[in-house]
Short mmCIF file of C-alpha atoms and ligand atoms in Angstrom, two decimals:
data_model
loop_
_atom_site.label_atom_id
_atom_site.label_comp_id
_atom_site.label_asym_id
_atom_site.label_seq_id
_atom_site.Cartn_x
_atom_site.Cartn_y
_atom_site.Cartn_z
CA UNK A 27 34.28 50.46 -5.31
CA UNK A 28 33.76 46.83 -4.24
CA UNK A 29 30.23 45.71 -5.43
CA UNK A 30 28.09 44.06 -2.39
CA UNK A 31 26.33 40.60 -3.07
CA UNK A 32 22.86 42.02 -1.47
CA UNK A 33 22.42 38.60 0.08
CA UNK A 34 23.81 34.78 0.19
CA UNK A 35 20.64 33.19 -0.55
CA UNK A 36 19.68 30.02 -2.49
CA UNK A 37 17.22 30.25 -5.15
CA UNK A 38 14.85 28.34 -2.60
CA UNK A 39 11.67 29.97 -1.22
CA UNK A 40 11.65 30.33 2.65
CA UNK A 41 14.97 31.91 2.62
CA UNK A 42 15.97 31.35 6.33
CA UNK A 43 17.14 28.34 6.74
CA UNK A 44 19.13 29.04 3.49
CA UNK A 45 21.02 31.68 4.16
CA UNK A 46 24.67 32.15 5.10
CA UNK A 47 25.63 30.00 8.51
CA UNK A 48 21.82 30.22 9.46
CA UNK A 49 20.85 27.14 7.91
CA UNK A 50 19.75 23.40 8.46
CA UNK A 51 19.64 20.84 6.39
CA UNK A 52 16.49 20.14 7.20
CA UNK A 53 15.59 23.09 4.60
CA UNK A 54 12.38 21.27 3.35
CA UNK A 55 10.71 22.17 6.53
CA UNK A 56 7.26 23.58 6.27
CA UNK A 57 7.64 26.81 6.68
CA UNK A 58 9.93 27.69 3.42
CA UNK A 59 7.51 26.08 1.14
CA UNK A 60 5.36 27.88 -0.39
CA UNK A 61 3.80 25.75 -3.47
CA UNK A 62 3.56 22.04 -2.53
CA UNK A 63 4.50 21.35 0.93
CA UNK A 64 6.20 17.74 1.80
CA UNK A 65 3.29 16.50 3.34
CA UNK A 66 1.31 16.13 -0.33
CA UNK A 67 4.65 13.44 -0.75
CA UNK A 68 2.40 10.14 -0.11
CA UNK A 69 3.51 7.01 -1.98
CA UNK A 70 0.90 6.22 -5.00
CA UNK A 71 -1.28 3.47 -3.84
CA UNK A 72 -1.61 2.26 -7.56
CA UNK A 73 2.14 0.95 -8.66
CA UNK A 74 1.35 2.18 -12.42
CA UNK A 75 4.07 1.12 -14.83
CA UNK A 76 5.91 3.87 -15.79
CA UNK A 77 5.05 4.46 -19.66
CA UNK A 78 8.00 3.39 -21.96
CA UNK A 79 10.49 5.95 -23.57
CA UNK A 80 9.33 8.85 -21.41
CA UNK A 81 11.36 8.27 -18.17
CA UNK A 82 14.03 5.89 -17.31
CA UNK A 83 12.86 6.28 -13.88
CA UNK A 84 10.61 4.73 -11.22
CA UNK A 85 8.48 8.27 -11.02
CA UNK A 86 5.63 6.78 -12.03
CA UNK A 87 5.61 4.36 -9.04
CA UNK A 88 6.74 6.74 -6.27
CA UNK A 89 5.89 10.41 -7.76
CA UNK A 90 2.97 9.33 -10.38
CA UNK A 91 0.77 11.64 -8.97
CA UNK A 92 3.23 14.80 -9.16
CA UNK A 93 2.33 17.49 -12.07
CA UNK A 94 4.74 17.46 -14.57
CA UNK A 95 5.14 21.14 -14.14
CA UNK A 96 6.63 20.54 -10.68
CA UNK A 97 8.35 17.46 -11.69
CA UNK A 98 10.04 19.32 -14.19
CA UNK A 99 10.88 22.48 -11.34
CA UNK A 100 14.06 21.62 -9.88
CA UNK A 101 12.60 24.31 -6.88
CA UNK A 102 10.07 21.47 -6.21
CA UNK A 103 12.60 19.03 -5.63
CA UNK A 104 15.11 20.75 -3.30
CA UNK A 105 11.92 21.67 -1.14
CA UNK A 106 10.28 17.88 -1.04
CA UNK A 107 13.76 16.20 -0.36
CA UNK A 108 13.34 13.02 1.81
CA UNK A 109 16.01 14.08 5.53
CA UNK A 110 13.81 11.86 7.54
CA UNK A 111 13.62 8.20 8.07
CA UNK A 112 10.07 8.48 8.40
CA UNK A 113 9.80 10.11 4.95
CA UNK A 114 12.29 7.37 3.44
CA UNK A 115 10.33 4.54 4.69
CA UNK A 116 7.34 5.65 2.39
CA UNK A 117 9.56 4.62 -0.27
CA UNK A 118 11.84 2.05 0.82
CA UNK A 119 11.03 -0.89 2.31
CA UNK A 120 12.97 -0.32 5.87
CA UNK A 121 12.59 -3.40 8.62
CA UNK A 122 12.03 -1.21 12.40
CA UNK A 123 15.63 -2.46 12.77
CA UNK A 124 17.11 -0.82 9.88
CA UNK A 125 14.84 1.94 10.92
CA UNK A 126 16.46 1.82 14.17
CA UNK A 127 19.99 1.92 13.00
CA UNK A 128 18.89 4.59 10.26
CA UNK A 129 18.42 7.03 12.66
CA UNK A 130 21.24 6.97 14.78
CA UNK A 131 23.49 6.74 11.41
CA UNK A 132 21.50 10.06 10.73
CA UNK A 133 22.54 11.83 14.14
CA UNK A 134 25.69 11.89 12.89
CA UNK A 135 25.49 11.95 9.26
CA UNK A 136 22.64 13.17 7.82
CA UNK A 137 19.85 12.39 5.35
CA UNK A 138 19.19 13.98 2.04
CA UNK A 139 17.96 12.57 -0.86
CA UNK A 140 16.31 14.44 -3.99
CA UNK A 141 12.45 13.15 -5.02
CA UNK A 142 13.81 12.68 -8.53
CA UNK A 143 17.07 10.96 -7.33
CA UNK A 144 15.29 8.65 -5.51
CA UNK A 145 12.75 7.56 -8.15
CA UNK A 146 15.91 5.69 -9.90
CA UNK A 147 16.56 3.20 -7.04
CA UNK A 148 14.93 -0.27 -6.84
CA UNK A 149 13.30 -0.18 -3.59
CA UNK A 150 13.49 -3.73 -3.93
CA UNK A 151 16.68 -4.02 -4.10
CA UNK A 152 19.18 -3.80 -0.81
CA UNK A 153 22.12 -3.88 -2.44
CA UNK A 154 20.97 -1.24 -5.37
CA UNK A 155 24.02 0.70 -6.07
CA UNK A 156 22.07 3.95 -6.64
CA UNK A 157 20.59 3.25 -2.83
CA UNK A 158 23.89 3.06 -1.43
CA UNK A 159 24.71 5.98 -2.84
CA UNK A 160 22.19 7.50 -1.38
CA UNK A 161 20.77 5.93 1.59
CA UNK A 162 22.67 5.64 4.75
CA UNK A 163 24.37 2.30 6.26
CA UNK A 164 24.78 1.34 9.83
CA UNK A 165 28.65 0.65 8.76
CA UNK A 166 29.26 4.31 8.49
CA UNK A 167 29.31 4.88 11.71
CA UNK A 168 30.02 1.04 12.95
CA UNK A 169 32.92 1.27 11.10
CA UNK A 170 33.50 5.22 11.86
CA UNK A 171 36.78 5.39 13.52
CA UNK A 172 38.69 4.42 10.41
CA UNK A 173 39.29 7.05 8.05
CA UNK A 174 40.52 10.79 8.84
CA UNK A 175 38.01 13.98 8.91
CA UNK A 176 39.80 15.97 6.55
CA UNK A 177 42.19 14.00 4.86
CA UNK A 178 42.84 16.16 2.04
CA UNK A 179 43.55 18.77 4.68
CA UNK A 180 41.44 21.44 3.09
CA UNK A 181 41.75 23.25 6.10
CA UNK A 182 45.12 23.62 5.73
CA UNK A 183 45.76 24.96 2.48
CA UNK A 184 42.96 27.05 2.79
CA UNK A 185 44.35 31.03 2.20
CA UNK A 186 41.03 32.91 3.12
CA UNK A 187 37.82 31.24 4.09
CA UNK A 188 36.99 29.11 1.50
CA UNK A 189 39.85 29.46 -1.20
CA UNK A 190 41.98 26.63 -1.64
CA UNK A 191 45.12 27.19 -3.47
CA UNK A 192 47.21 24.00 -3.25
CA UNK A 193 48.71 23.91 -7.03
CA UNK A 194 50.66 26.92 -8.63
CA UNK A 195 47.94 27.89 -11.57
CA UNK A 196 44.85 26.99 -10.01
CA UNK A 197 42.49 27.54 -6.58
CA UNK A 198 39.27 26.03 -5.58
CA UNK A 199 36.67 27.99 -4.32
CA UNK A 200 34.12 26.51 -1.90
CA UNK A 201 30.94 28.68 -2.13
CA UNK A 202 28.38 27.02 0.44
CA UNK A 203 28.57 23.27 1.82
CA UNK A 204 24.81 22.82 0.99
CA UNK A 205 23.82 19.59 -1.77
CA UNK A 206 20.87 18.75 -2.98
CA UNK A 207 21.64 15.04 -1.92
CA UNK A 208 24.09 14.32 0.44
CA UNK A 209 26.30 11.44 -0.87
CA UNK A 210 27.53 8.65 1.28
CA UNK A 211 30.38 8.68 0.12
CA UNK A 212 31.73 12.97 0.29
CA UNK A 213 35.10 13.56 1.22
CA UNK A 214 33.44 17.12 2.97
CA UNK A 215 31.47 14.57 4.98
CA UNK A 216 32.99 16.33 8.23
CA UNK A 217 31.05 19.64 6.67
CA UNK A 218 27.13 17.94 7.26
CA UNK A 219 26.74 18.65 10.65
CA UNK A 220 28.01 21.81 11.23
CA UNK A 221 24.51 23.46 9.61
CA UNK A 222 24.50 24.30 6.02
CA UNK A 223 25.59 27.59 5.00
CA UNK A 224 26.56 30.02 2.42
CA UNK A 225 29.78 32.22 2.06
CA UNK A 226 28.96 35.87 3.18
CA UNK A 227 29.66 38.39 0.82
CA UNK A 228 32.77 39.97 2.91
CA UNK A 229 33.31 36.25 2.32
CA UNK A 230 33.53 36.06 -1.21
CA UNK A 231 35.10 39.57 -1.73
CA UNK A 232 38.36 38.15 0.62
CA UNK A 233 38.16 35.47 -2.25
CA UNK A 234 38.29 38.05 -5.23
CA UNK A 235 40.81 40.14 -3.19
CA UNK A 236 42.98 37.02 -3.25
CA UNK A 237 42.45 36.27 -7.04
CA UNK A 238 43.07 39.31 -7.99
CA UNK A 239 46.36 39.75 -6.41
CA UNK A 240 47.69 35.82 -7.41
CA UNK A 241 48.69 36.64 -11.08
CA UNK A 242 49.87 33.42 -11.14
CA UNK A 243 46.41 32.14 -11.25
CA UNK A 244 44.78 31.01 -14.60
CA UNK A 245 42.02 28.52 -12.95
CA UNK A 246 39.38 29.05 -10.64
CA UNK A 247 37.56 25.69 -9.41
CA UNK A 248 34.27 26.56 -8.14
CA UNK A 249 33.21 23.72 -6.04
CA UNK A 250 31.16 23.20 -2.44
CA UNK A 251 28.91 21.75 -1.15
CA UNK A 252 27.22 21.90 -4.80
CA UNK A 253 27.82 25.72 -5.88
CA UNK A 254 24.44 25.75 -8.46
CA UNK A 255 22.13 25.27 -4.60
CA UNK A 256 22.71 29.07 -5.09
CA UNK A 257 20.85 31.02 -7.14
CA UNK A 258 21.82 31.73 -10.51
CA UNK A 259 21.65 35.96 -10.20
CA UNK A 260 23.93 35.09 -7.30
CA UNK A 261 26.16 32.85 -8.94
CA UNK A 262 26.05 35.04 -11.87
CA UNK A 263 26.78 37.87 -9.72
CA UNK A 264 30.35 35.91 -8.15
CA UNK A 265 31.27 34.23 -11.90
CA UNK A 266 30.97 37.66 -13.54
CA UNK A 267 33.35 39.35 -10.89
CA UNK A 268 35.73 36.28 -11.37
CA UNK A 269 35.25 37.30 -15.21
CA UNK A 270 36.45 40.95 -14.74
CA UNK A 271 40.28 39.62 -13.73
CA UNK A 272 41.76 39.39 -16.50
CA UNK A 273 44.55 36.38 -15.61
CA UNK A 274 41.60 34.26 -14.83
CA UNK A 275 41.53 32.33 -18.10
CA UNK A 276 39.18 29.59 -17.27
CA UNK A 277 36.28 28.59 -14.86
CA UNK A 278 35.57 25.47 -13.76
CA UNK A 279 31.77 24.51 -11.97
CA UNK A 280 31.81 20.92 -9.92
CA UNK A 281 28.98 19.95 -9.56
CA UNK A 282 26.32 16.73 -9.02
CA UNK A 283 23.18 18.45 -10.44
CA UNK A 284 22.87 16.96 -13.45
CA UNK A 285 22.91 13.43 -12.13
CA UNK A 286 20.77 14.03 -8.42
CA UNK A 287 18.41 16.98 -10.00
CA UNK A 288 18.67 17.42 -13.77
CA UNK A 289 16.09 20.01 -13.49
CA UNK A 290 18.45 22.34 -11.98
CA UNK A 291 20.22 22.79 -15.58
CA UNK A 292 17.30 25.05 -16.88
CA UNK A 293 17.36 27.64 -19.71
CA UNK A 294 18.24 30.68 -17.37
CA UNK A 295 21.22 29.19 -15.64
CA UNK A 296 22.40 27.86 -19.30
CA UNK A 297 22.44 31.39 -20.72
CA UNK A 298 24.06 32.75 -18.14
CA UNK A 299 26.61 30.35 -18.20
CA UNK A 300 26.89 31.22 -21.87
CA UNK A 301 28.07 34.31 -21.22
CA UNK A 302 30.98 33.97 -19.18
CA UNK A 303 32.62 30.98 -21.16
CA UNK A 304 34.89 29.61 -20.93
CA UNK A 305 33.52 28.11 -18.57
CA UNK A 306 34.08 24.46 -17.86
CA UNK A 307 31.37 21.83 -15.85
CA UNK A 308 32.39 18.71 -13.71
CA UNK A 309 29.75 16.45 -12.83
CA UNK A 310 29.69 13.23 -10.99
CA UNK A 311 28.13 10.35 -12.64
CA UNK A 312 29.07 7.13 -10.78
CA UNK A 313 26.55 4.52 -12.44
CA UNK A 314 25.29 3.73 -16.04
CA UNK A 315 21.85 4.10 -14.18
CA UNK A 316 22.10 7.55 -13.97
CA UNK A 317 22.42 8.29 -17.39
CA UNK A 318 18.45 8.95 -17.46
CA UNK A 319 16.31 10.63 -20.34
CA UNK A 320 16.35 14.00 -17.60
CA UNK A 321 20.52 13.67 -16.99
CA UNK A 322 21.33 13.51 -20.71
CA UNK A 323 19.14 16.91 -21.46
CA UNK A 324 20.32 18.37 -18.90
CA UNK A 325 24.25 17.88 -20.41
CA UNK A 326 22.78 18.32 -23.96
CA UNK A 327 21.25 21.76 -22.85
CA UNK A 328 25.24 22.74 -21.21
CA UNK A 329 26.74 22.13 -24.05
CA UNK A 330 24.54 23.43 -26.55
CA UNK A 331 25.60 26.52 -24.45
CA UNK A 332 28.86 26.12 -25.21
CA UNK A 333 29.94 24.28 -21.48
CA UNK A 334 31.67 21.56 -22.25
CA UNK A 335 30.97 18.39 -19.50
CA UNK A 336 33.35 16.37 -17.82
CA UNK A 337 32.93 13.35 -15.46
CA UNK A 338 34.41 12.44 -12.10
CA UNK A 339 33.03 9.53 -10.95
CA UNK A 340 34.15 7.71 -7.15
CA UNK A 341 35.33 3.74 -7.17
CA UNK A 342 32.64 2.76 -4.76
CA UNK A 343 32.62 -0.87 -3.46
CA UNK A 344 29.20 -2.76 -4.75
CA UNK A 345 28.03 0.29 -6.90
CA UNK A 346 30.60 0.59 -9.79
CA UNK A 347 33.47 -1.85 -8.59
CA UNK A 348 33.94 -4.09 -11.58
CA UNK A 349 34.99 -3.28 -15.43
CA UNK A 350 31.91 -4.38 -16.83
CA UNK A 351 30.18 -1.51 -14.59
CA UNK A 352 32.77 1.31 -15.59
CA UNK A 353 32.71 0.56 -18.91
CA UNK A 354 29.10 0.80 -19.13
CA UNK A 355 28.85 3.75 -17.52
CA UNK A 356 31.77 5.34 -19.81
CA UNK A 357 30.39 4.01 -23.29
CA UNK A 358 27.23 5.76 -21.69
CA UNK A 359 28.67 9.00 -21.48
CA UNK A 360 30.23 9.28 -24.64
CA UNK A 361 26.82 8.92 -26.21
CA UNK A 362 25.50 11.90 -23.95
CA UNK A 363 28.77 13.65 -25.25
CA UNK A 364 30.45 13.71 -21.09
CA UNK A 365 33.84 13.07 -20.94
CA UNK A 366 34.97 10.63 -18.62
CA UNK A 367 37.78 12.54 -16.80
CA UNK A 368 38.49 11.00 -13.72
CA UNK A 369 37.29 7.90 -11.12
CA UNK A 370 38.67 8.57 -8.13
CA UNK A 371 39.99 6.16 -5.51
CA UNK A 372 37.29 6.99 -2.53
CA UNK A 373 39.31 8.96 -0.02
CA UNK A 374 40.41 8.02 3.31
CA UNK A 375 37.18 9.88 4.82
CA UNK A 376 35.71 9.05 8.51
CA UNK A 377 32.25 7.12 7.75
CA UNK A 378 33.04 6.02 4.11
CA UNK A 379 35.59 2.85 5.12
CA UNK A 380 32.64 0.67 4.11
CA UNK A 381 32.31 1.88 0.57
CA UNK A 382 36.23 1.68 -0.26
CA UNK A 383 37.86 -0.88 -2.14
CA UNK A 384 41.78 -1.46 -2.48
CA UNK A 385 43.65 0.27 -5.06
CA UNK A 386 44.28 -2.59 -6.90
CA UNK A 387 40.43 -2.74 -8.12
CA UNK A 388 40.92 0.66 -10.04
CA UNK A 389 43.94 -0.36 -11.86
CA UNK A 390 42.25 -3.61 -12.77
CA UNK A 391 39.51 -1.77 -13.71
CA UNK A 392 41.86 0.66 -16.12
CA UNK A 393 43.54 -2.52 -17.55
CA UNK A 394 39.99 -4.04 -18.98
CA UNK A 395 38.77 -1.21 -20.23
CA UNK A 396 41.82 0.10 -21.79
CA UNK A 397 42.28 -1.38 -25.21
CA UNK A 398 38.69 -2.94 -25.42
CA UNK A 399 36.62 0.20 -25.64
CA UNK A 400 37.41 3.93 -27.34
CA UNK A 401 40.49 5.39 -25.05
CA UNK A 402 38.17 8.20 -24.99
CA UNK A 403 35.46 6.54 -22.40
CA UNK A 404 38.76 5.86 -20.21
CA UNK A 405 39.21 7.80 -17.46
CA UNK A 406 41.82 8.59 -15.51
CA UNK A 407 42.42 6.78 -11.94
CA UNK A 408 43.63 9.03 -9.28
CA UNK A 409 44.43 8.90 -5.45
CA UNK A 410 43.80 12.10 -4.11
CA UNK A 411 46.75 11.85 -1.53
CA UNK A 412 46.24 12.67 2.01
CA UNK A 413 48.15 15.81 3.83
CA UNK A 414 47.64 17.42 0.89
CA UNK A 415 50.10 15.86 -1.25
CA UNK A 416 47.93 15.86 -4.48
CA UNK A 417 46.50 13.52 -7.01
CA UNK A 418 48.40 10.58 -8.10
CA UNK A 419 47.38 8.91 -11.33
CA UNK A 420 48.11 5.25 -11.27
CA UNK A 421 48.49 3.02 -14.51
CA UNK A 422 48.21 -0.34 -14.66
CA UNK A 423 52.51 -1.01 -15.59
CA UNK A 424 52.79 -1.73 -19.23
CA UNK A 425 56.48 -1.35 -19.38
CA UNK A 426 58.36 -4.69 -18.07
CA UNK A 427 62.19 -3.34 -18.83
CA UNK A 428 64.02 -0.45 -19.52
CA UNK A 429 67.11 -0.21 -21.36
CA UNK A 430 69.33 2.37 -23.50
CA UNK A 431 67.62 2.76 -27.20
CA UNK A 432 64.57 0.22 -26.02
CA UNK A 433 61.83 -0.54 -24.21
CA UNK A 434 59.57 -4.00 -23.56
CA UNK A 435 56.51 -3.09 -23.72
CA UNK A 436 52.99 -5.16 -22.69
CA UNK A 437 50.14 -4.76 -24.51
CA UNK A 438 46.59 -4.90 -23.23
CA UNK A 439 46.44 -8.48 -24.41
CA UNK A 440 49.50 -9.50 -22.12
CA UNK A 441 51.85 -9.72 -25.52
CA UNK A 442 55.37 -8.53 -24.99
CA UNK A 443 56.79 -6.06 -27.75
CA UNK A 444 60.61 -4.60 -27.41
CA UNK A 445 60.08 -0.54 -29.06
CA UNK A 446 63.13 1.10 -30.03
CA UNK A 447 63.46 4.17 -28.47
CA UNK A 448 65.10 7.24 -29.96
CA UNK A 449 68.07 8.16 -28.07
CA UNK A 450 67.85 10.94 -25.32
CA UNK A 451 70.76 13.06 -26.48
CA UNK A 452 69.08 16.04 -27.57
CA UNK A 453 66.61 16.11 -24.18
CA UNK A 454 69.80 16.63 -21.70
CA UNK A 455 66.79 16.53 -18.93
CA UNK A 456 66.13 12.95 -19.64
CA UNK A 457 70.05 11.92 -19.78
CA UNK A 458 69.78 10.05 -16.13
CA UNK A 459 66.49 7.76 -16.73
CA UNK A 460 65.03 6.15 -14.37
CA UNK A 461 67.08 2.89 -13.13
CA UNK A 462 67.26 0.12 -15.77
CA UNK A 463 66.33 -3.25 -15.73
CA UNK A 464 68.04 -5.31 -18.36
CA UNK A 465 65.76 -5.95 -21.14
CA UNK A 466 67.08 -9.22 -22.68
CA UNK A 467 67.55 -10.90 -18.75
CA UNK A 468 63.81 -9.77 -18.69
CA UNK A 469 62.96 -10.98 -21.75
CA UNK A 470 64.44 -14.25 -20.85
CA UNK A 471 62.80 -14.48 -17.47
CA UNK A 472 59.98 -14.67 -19.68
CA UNK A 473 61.65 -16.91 -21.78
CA UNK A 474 62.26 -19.82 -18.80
CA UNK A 475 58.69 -18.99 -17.69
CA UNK A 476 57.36 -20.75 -20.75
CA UNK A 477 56.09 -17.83 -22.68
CA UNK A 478 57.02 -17.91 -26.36
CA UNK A 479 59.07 -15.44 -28.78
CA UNK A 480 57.56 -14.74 -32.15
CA UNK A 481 59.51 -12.54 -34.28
CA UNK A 482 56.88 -10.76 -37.05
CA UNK A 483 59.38 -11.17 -39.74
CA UNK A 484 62.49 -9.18 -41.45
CA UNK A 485 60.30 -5.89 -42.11
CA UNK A 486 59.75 -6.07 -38.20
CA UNK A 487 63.38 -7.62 -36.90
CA UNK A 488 63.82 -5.15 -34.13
CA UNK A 489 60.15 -5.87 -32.38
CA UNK A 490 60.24 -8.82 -30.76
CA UNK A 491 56.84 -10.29 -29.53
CA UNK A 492 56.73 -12.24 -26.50
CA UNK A 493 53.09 -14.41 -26.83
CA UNK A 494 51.87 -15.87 -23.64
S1 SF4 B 8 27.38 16.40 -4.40
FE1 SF4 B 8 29.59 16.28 -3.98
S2 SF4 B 8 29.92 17.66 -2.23
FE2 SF4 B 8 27.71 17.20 -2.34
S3 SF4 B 8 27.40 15.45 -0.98
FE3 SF4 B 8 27.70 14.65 -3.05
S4 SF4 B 8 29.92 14.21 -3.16
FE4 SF4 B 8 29.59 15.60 -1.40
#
């Protein structure tokens, strides 16, 4: 007999605006709080100095007067989020312009930003990466018709509501379309302003029906919208059903909490996690900046529970855009013990254009970290390809020729090694390589072009290096 989710409810208080295609994102409105309601959010008068070591944040400044019991209760924050320009301009300095623009940017895209999220961006500061991150720009809809809704066609490929399979072992399963802060730069952008909701429990059991029938699938990618907005009995409830079929081998949890509302990652949801391993987390840190005392518990608490944490972070134009940036942030979260998995070229999405850079910036950005810092802190760079076509890693090209028995090789400091390569005979799969270029008309290319050949001696004959 199928077991019935009793409801698709969030974990907030005030349940109606949270439940499944009921909802607004306006869901801090008064009625569904119940503890401190939005209108106690006044900016502190006195701008106290936050006190050293105890916060990487500017809480003190904006949330000083805040309890540290409901500072520390993620409920708190996903009640008091700031969805109004009004709100936001108690915080950020906003000129009536910008205030002007703000809200028709909003009518379109909407406004969500976590009390804790925003306590790490320098109000100051206009072109604060965390802001634009969070805060919405004029150019997203000014520059609005370039770009596609759905570029990754989602749609498309989706088998029942909500289940994406688009590669042979895996499927991603999109649980509710809620966030806690609503990014500028989503690719489910085209999701804000269709109301907020939650899959339905018929919903979800179409999903399991599916799963259970694919044996071919190992991996189930449990995405959204942010998939921990629901409540951990409920997402225990749908992870523990996943656990019961028995091809599903691993479980995978995107998710932004830890970096927009650390909070979230509390003792309960850990051990529950803990019990369904193995169960993988994705989270989303896109600046060294949000590696904050809070963010590295939170991780420290997953995988003391035996969830081991991965980052995807998003190339974003004036936020993380140069090497020195990404390889902060990476060295960063190798000391919190994240993995830095992927950075994604920003996808072709309607109201993002402005936040984009060429593709050329993230394989520059691969070829000065790799080499100079741990290959461990670098990730992978990946262009999620439009129609569906998949991601495409892309290198920066460290092989120059190609020949029969040898390669010439570039290192990351630009000097040219030939590498003998053992012969192909006993892969017949690799017997037609790709096309050749003639190594020594290369190599002498290189030659004319002024760069010198330094041999490193009889014990090294075969490896020429080419110096520039
Ligand atoms: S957390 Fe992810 S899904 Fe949610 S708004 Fe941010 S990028 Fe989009």
């Amino acid at each position: 007999m199928k077991k019935q989710v009793k409801t698709a409810s969030v974990a907030i208080k005030g349940k109606p605006v949270l439940e499944a295609g009921k909802c607004s994102l306006e869901s801090n409105s008064k009625s569904e709080v119940e503890e401190e309601p939005p209108s106690k959010i006044i900016i502190s008068i006195n701008l106290e100095e936050e006190p050293p070591g105890k916060s990487a944040t500017n809480r003190y400044r904006f949330f000083g007067y805040i309890a540290d019991s409901s500072w520390g209760d993620w409920k708190w924050h996903f009640r008091n989020r700031i969805t109004t320009v009004e709100q936001l301009t108690k915080f950020i300095p906003l000129t009536i312009e910008e205030q002007i623009q703000l809200k028709l940017v909003t009518q379109r895209y909407p406004l969500s930003v976590t009390p804790y999220y925003l306590s790490l961006i320098n109000p100051d500061d206009p072109d604060d990466p965390i802001r634009k991150q969070a805060i919405p720009s004029i150019l997203e809809i000014a520059m609005g018709m370039m770009g596609l809704e759905d570029p990754l066609e989602e749609k498309r490929d989706s088998i029942v509501p909500g289940l994406v399979h688009r590669y042979p072992d895996r499927v991603l399963m999109v649980l509710t379309n809620i966030c806690p802060m609503l990014c500028r730069h989503c690719t489910r952008k085209r999701e804000w302003r269709y109301g907020s909701w939650v899959r339905t429990p018929d919903e979800v059991e179409a999903m399991l029906d599916y799963l259970r029938q694919h044996k071919t699938v190992r991996d189930v990618v449990i995405s959204g919208g942010d998939p921990l907005t629901l409540s951990t009995r409920h997402l225990e409830d749908i992870i523990s059903r996943i656990r019961k079929i028995s091809h599903i081998e691993i479980i995978r949890i995107g998710t932004r909490f830890p970096v927009v509302l650390p909070q979230r990652i509390d003792d309960e949801l850990c051990a529950m996690l803990s019990r369904y391993g193995p169960i993988w987390l994705n989270t989303h840190f896109n600046h060294y900046r949000e590696i904050t005392p809070e963010a590295a518990a939170a991780c420290d608490r997953l995988l003391r529970s035996g969830v081991p944490v991965n980052n995807q972070s998003v190339l974003l134009r004036g936020v993380n855009d140069t090497v020195e940036i990404q390889t902060k942030l990476c060295q960063g979260l190798l000391r919190i013990k994240v993995r830095p998995y992927y950075l994604f070229q920003c996808d072709e999405v309607q109201g993002t254009e402005h936040l984009r850079t060429p593709v050329e910036v993230g394989i520059k950005i691969i070829e000065g970290m790799r080499g100079y810092t741990s290959g461990l802190a670098v990730p992978t760079f990946v262009v999620d390809l439009h129609q569906g076509g998949g991601k495409v890693p892309l290198q920066p090209n460290y092989v120059l020729a190609q020949a029969e028995g040898q390669l010439l090789l570039r290192n990351y400091e630009g000097h040219i090694f030939r590498y003998r390569n053992p012969r192909a005979v006993a892969y017949p799969e690799l017997a037609a390589p790709v096309p050749e270029l003639a190594i020594d008309s290369v190599a002498s290319l290189i030659t004319e072009t002024e760069l010198q050949f330094q041999s490193q001696g009889a014990r090294d004959e075969s490896r020429v290096i080419v110096r520039s």
